[in-house]
Structures are given as C-alpha cells and as structure tokens.
XYZ file of C-alpha atoms in Angstrom:
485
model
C -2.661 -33.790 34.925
C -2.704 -35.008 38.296
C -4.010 -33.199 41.470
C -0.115 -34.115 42.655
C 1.143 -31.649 40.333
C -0.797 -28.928 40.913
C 0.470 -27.876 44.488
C -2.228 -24.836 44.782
C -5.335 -27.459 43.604
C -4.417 -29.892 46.504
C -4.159 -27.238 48.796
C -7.555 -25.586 47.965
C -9.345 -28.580 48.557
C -7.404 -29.125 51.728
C -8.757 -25.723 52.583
C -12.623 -26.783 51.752
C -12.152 -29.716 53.273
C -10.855 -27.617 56.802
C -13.632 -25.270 56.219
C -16.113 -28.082 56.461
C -14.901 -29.534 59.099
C -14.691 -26.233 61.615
C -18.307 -25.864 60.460
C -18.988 -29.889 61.542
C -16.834 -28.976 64.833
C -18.788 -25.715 65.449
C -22.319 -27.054 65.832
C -21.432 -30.352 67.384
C -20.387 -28.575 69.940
C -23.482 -26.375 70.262
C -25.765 -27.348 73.420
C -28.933 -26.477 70.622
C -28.539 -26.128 67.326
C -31.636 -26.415 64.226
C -30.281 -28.549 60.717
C -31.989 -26.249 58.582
C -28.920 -23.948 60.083
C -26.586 -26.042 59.826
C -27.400 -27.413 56.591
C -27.814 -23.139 55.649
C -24.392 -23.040 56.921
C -22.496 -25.973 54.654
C -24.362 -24.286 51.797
C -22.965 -20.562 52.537
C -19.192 -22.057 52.716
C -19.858 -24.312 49.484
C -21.522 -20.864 47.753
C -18.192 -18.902 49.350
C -15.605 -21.997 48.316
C -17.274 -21.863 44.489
C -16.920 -18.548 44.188
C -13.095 -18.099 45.753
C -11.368 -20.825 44.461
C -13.740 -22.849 41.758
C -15.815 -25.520 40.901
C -13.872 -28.901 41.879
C -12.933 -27.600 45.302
C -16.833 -26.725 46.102
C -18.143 -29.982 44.787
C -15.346 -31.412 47.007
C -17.137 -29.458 50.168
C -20.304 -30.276 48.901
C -20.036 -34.105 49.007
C -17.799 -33.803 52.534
C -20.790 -31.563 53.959
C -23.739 -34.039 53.077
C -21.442 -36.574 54.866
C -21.001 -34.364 57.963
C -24.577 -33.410 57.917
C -25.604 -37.011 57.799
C -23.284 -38.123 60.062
C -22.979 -36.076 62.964
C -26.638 -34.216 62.978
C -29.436 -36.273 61.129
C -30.550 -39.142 63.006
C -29.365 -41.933 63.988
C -26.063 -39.741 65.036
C -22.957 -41.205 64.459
C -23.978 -43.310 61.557
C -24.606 -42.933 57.820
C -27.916 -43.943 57.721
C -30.876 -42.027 58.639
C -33.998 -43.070 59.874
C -36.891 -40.160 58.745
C -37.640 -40.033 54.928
C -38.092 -36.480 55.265
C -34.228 -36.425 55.905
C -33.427 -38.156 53.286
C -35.509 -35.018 50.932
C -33.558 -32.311 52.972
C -30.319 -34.311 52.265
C -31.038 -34.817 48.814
C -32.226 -31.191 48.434
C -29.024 -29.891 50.082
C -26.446 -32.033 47.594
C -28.398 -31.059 44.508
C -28.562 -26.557 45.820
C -25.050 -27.326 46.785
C -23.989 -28.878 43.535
C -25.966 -26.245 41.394
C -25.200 -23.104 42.977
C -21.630 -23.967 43.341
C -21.655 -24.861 39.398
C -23.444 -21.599 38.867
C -20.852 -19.442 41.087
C -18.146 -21.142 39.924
C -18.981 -20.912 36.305
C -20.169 -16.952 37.064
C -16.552 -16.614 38.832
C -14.817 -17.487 35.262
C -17.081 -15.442 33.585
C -15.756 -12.810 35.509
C -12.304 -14.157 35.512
C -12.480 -14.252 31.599
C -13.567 -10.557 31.381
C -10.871 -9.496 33.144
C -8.509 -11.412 31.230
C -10.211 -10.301 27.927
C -9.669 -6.952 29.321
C -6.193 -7.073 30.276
C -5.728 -7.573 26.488
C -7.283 -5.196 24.903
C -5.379 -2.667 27.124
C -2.647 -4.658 25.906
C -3.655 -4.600 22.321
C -4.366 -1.128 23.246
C -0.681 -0.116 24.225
C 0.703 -1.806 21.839
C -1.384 -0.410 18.836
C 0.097 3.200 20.454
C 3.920 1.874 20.493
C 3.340 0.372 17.229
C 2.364 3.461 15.945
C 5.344 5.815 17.440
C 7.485 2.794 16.289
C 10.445 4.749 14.427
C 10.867 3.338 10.658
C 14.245 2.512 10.012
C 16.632 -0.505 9.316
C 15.723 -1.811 12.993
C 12.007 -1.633 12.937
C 11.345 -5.252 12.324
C 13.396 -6.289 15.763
C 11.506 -3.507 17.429
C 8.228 -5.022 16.666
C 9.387 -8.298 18.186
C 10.742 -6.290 20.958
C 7.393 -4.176 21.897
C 5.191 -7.713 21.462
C 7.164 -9.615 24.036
C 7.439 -6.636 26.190
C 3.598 -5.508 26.131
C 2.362 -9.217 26.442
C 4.903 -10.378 28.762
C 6.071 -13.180 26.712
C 8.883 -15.791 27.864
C 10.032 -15.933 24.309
C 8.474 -14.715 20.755
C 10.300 -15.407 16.854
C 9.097 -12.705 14.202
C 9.639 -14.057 10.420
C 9.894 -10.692 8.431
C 9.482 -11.739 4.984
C 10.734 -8.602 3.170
C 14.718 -9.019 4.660
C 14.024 -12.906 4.759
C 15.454 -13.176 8.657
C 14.281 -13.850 12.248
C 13.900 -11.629 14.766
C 13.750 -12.890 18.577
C 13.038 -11.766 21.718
C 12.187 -12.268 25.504
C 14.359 -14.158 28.038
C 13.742 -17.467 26.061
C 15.024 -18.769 22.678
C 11.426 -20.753 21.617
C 12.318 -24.089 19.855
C 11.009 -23.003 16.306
C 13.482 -23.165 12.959
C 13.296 -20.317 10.643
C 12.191 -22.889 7.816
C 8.986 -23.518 9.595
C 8.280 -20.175 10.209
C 9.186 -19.429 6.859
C 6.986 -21.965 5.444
C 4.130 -20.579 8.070
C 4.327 -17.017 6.282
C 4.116 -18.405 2.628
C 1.544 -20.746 3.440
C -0.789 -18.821 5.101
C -1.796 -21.900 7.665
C -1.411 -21.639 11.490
C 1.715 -24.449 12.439
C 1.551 -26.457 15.999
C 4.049 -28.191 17.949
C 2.383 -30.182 20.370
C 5.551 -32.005 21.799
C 7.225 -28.272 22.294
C 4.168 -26.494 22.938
C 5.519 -23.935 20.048
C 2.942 -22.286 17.970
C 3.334 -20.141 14.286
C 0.886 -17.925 13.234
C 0.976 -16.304 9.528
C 1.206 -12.633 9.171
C -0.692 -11.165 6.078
C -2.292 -7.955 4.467
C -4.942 -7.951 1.793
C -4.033 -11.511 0.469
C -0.247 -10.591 0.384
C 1.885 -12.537 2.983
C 4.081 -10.753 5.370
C 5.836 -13.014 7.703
C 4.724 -14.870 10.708
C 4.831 -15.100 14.765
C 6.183 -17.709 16.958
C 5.079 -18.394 20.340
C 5.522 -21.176 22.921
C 3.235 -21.535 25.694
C 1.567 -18.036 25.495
C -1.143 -17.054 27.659
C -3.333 -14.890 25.297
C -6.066 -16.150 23.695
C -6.322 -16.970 19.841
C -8.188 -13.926 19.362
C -5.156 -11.889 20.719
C -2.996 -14.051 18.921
C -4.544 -13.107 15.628
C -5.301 -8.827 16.425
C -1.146 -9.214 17.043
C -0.626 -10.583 13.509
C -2.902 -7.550 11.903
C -1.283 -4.401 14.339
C 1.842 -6.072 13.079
C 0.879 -6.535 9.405
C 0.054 -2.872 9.656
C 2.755 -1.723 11.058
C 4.897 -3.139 7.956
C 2.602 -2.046 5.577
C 2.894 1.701 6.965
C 6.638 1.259 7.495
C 6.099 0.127 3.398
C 4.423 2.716 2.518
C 6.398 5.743 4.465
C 9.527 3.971 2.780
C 8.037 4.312 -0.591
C 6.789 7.880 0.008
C 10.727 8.678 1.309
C 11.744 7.141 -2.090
C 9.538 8.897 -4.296
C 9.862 12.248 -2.918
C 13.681 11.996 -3.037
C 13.209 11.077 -6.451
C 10.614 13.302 -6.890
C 13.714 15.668 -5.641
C 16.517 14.741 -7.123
C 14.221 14.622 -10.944
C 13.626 18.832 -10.507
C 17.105 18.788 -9.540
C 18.817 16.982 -12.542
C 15.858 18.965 -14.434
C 16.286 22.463 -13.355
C 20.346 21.841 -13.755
C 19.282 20.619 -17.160
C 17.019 23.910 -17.910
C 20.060 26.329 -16.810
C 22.186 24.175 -19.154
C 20.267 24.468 -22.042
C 19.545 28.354 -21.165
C 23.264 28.932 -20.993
C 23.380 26.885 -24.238
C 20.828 29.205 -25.681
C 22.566 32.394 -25.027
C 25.816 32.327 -27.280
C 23.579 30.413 -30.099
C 21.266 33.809 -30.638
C 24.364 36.016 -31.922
C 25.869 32.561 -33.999
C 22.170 32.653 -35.832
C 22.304 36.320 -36.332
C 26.027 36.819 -37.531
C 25.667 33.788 -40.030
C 22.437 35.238 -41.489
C 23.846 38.380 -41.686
C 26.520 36.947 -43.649
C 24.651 34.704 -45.803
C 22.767 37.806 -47.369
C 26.219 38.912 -48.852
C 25.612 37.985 -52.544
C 29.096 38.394 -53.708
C 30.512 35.839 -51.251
C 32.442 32.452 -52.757
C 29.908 29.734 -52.999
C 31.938 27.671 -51.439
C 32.189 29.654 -48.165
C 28.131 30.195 -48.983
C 28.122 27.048 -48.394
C 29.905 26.268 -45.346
C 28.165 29.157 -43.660
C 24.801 27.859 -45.237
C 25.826 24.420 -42.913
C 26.423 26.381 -39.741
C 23.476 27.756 -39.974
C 21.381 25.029 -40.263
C 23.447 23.060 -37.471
C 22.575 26.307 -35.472
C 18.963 25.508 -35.630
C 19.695 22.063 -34.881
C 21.251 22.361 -31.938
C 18.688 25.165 -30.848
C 16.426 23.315 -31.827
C 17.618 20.018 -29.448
C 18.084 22.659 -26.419
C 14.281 23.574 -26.625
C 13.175 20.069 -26.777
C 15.350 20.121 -23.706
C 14.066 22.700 -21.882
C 10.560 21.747 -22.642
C 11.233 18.109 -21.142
C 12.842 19.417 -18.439
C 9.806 21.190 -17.396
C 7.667 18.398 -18.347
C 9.664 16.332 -15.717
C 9.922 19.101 -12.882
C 5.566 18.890 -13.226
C 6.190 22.644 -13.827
C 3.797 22.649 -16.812
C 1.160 25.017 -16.481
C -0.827 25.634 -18.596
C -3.264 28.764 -19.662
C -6.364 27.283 -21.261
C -8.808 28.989 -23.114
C -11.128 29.198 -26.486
C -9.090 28.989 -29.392
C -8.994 28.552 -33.159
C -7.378 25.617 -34.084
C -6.827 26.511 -37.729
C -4.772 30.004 -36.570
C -2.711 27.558 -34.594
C -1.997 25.720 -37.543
C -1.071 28.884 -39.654
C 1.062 30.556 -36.547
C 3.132 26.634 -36.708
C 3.625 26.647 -40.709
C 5.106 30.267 -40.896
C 7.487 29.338 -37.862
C 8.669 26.172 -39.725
C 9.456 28.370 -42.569
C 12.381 27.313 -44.785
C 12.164 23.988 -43.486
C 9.418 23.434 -45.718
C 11.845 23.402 -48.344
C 9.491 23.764 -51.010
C 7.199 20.826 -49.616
C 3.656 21.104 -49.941
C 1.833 20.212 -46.656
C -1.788 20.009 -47.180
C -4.412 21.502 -45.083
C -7.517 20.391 -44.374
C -8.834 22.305 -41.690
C -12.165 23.857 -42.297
C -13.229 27.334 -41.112
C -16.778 25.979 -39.028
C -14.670 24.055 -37.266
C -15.654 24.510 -33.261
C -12.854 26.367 -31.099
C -10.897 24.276 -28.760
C -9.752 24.742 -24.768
C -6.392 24.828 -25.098
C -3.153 26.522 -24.084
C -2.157 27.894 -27.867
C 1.489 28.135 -27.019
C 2.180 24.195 -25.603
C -0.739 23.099 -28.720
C 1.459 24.834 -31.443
C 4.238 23.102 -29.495
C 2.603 19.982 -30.426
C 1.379 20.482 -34.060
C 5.270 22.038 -34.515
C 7.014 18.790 -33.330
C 4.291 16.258 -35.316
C 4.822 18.362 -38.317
C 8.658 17.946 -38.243
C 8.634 14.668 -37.807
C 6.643 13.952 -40.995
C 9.023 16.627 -42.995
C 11.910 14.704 -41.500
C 10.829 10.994 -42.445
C 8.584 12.274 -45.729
C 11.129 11.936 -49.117
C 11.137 14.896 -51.100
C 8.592 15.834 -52.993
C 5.827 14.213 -51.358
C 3.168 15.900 -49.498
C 2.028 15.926 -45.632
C -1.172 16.658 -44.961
C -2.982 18.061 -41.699
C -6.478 17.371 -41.378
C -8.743 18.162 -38.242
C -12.453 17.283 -37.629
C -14.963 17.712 -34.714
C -16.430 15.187 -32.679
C -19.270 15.529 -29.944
C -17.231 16.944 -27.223
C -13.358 17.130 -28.893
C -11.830 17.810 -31.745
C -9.236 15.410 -33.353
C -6.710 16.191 -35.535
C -4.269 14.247 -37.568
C -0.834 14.775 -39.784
C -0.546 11.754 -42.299
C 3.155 11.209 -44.122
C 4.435 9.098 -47.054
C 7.120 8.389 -44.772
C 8.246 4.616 -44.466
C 6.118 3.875 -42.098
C 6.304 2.564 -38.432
C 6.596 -1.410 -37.456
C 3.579 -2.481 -35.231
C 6.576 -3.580 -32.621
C 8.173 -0.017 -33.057
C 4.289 1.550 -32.770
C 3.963 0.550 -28.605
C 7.552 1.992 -28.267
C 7.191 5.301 -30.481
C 6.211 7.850 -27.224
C 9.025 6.349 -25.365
C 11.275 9.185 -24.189
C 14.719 8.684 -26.216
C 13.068 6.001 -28.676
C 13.782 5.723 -32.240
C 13.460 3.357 -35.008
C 16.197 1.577 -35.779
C 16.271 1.908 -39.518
C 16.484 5.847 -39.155
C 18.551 6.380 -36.419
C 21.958 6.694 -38.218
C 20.203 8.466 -41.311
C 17.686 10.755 -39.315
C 19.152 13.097 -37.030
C 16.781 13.632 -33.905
C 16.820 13.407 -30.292
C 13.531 11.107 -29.391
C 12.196 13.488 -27.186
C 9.772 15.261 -29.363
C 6.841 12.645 -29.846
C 7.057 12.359 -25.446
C 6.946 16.346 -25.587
C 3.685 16.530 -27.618
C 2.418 13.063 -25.723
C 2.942 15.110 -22.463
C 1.143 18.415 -23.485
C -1.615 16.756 -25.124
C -2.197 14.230 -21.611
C -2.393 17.434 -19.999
C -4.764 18.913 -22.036
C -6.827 15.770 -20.895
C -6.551 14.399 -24.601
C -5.383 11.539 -26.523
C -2.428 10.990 -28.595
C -1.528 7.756 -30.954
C -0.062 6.517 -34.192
C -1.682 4.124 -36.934
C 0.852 2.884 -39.494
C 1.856 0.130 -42.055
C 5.208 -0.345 -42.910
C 5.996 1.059 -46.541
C 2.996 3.020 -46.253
C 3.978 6.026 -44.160
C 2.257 6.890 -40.828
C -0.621 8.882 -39.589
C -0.387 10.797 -35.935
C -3.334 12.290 -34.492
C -4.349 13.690 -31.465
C -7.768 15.411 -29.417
C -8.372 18.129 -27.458
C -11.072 19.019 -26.014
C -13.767 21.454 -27.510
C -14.592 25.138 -25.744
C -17.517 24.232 -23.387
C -19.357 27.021 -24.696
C -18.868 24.688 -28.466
C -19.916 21.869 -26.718
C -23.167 22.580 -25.763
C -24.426 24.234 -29.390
C-alpha cells in the first residue's frame, strides 16, 4: 500500500518531520549552544518518535535530523559538507544510535503492542469460554454460538457451518461473501479455505478426528491462534450440547422403559390373581375319579393352559424387572446340586415320564449365587430342552468346577440350532423358525436366564449342530472361600 492511503502514516511522519524541525529552529536560535546537545536532543525525539508512533516515522526523523545537524550546526554552516573528520565520526555515530535505538524501541513498542493484543484475547477467549458454557442447549444453540463469537470478538460478519442440522448460521452487521458449499466442503475436509480476492477465510471445526462444522471470517483481526482456540471452545460446546442431548434421551428412555415395565409388572400381577383360584378349582376337580373322560379331558386342557399362561406372566414379570434394572440380587455360598433338585421337583409333571440325567457330583465346590434367580435359570434351560427334546429321549444336566467358577451345562436330543439361528438365540422375542408354529413359547426365557447369569458376572452360550440337538451351559462363579482351597 501506499503512504497516500494511509491518512494516519502520512500524518505521523509529518509530525516527526515538525518535531525535527522545532528542535533545528530551537538551537539555531540559541546565542550558545554545544552539538553534543543538540545532537543528544535529535536522538531523545527519534527515541520518543520510535516509541509513540513506530519504526518508519523515527527512521524518517533520523535521516531529517543528521541533515539538520549537518546543515545548520557542523561546520561549514549552511552547507552539507563538513570540514573536521571528527564530525564526520559524531555524524556517523549519531545516524547509526539513531537508527538502532529507534529499531530497538520501535520493535520493543510492538512487543508490547502484541502483548496487549494477545491479552485482549485471551480475556476474550476467556468470556467467551464462560458464555459458551451457560449457553442454553436447545433447538437454537447453534445460532447462539455464532451469535456470542461475533459479539465477544467484535466481528463485522462471521458464517458457522453446523454439520449435525446441515445449515448456516450468520451473524454480525455483515453478510461475509462465503457459500455454504465451501464451508461445507471446509468441515468435511478438514483443510483451512482462503479467499484472497474477498479476504474471506474458513476454518474446520473438529473433535477427536470427527468433523463438526466450520467458521467463516472475512477480514478478522485475531490472530490464527485465536482463530483456532474459537474452533475447539466451539467444538466443545457441540460435543457437550451432544452429549447433554444424549443423556436427556437416555434418561427419558431410561423413564419411559420402568414405566412401560412397571405397567407391565401390575399387568401381569393382576393377571396372576384370578389364575391362582382357576389352578385350584380345576385340580380340585380333576381328582374326581368318577367324572366323564371326556370332561376329564377338557378340564385336563385348562389346566395345563393355566400353567401356560402363568407360566408366560412370570417370564413377564421377571423381564419386566430385568428391564426396570430392579434386579437385586442376594448372593451367597450355595450348593449347586440342591438347586438342581429344588428345580426338578418344581417342574414336576412336566417331566412327563422323561428321564433327565444328572450328573452333578457331591465334591463339587459351592457357588456365590442368588439361589432363587439361579434356579430361575436352570428352570427355564431345563424347559426348553423338555420342550424341543421328542419323547422318550433323555436331557441331561451336567456341572463341573473350574479354577475360579463352576460351569454347568443341559445337553438335548432336540433338533438342534442353525449356526445363523445360534448369534440370534438370546435375542429377547427370538425363535427359530421351524418351531415357532409347533412350539408354543414366548422367547423371553433364554434373555431371562442370559440376564441373571450376566449379573451373576458369568457366562452364558449355546453349541449346536443341526439334527444333533443342542447343548446350553453357563458359569458362575465359585464361593471365595472354594476358591482359595
């Protein structure tokens, strides 16, 4: 640029120029004056210009001083020549302490000028780290991010690409010159973008890898470094907004879930109630021997449709606990094998003349369990191998110890599970689609027992072959008193 355009350069200089010339006028006029004073005095205003206004208007006042010395006080006066080669060392010495020390006060003045200014934005950076943070999160945080930027850092104009609502966000008394596209483009990129004909720059906006969105400036006067902590407090600020929004979500699910599951447990409760006398009344009459088969029979069908349906409402209650994270459980050293027996007698009839195999031997180490939700377990595992075992073949239940748990596993001669069907069988609702229609069953048991036994810090899984029926077994972990023998 030329000095003509900067109105406040040309009239600095005119300044330095003025003072040097009241200093010329000064001690010309003096009856008796000493050049090592005079020459003190250029050097003080050059020192004083350098320092006030900067380095091109004291090397200005330095070069018009060595003329005025020269001119109007070294001899011969009133020419530009001088005479004594000493004079020409004390002129030389006074353009080269001039030239240095205003370099050195002038470069020490935007030292200082650049503190200041570095300053100035960390207070900024400051304030708006605070706003930022008491920033509201709603459907109008994004604009009042853009808002607070331009308002703490005084911007004439600023564009804020938000990448998760895919818009632009503007603000300050200026529309910058930048298309969405580009600052689009900016944000997925991850590279800074520079206009140099509009002056307009992008900068990306990005957390942990992950891009954000990106800021558009024209023309601003903060520094890169600025420029970038304004792209982090921002990529913050979304990320916090982020999270807080997925927290909000989650809780209200979290909500709504022991809502729809305590509704659910008062269902099934209310289910429970009239099903107790049903059960009752129809094995009350089932023990008449003299009543018609055929009414035997029909009451022989409620009665196992009673425990069906009871059955399905305390699979329901149990998941509806699961689901509500009300499952607490009372741990302590158990025998597994009682367990076993305490399960077998509850299945009772069920059985239906089935022999199920036990291999559970009496040294085997006690476990840390809750005995109720474990029997809840071995229960629904049994079942399911009754259910999908054909008549006459056996289930067997066999449990062994390993260093620190103790595993135990109920094989059928079922028809076996699909390796397909095998990553879906835990699935709440899930079952295979060749026993669907011919099984009846809910699909919640086998994600009841998965449930208890995760909380029981275990493990729970299924080997099969199709054909070849399936084996499910499950750990727990051994009494730490068993452990350590």
């Amino acid at each position: 640029m030329s000095l003509l355009s900067q109105p406040v350069k040309v009239v600095r200089i005119l300044g330095a120029l003025g003072i040097v010339g009241g200093i010329t006028l000064f001690y010309y006029r003096a009856i008796s004056v000493n050049n090592v004073t005079v020459a003190l005095s250029f050097l003080l205003a050059v020192l004083a210009i350098a320092t006030s206004w900067g380095l091109i208007e004291a090397l200005v006042a330095s070069v018009a001083g060595m003329l005025c010395f020269n001119f109007f006080f070294l001899p011969p006066i009133g020419a530009l020549t001088i005479a004594d080669p000493q004079n020409w060392v004390a002129l030389f010495a006074f353009v080269v302490t001039a030239i240095i020390a205003s370099h050195l006060s002038a470069k020490a003045r935007m030292q200082a000028l650049e503190s200041t200014h570095r300053q100035h934005e960390i207070e900024r950076l400051y304030t708006l780290s605070r706003n930022l943070l008491l920033l509201e999160v709603n459907g109008r945080m994004a604009q009042g991010i853009t808002n607070l930027i331009a308002q703490v850092f005084e911007l004439p104009g600023l564009a804020f690409y938000d990448r998760a609502s895919d818009r632009v966000h503007r603000a300050g008394p200026q529309d910058i010159p930048v298309e969405g596209g580009k600052l689009r483009d900016t944000a997925l990129q991850g590279t800074v973008y520079h206009d140099a004909t509009t002056n307009t720059t992008a900068i990306p906006i990005s957390l942990g890898g992950q891009p954000m969105g990106s800021l558009g400036f024209q023309d601003p006067q903060v520094s890169e470094t600025a420029l970038h902590a304004i792209a982090n407090l921002t990529a913050i600020t979304l990320e916090r907004a982020h999270a807080q929004d997925v927290a909000t979500r989650a809780e209200a699910a979290r909500q709504s879930e022991e809502l729809k599951s305590t509704m659910l447990d008062a269902l099934a409760h209310e289910f429970k109630t009239p099903l107790t006398p049903i059960k009752a009344a129809v094995t009350s009459m089932l023990s008449d021997s003299d009543m018609n088969p055929t009414r035997q029979e029909l009451l022989r069908i409620v009665d196992e449709e009673t425990d069906r349906l009871n059955s399905m409402l305390t699979e329901a209650i149990q998941m509806s606990r699961i689901e509500a994270g009300q499952l607490q459980l009372h741990r302590s050293p158990q025998a597994l094998r009682k367990i076993v027996q305490t399960q077998l007698e509850r299945l009772g009839e069920s059985l239906e003349g089935r022999k199920v195999t036990l291999e559970v031997p009496e040294s085997l180490p006690r476990v840390s369990v809750d005995p109720e939700f474990i029997g809840i377990v071995i229960w629904q595992l049994l079942s399911n191998a009754l259910r999908y075992t054909p008549p006459g073949s056996p289930v067997t239940l066999r449990a062994s110890a390993g260093e620190k748990e103790v595993i135990v596993s109920i094989e059928d001669c079922g028809p076996g599970i699909s390796e397909q069907e095998q990553r879906k069988v835990f699935d709440k609702f899930f079952r295979g689609k060749d026993q669907r229609e011919r099984i009846p069953g809910t699909g919640m048991g086998l994600t009841i027992a998965r449930e208890i036994v995760r909380a029981h810090h275990g493990r729970i899984w299924v080997e099969s072959e199709p054909g070849k029926g399936a084996r499910f077994s499950f750990s727990v972990p051994r009494s730490p008193r068993e452990s350590l023998l």
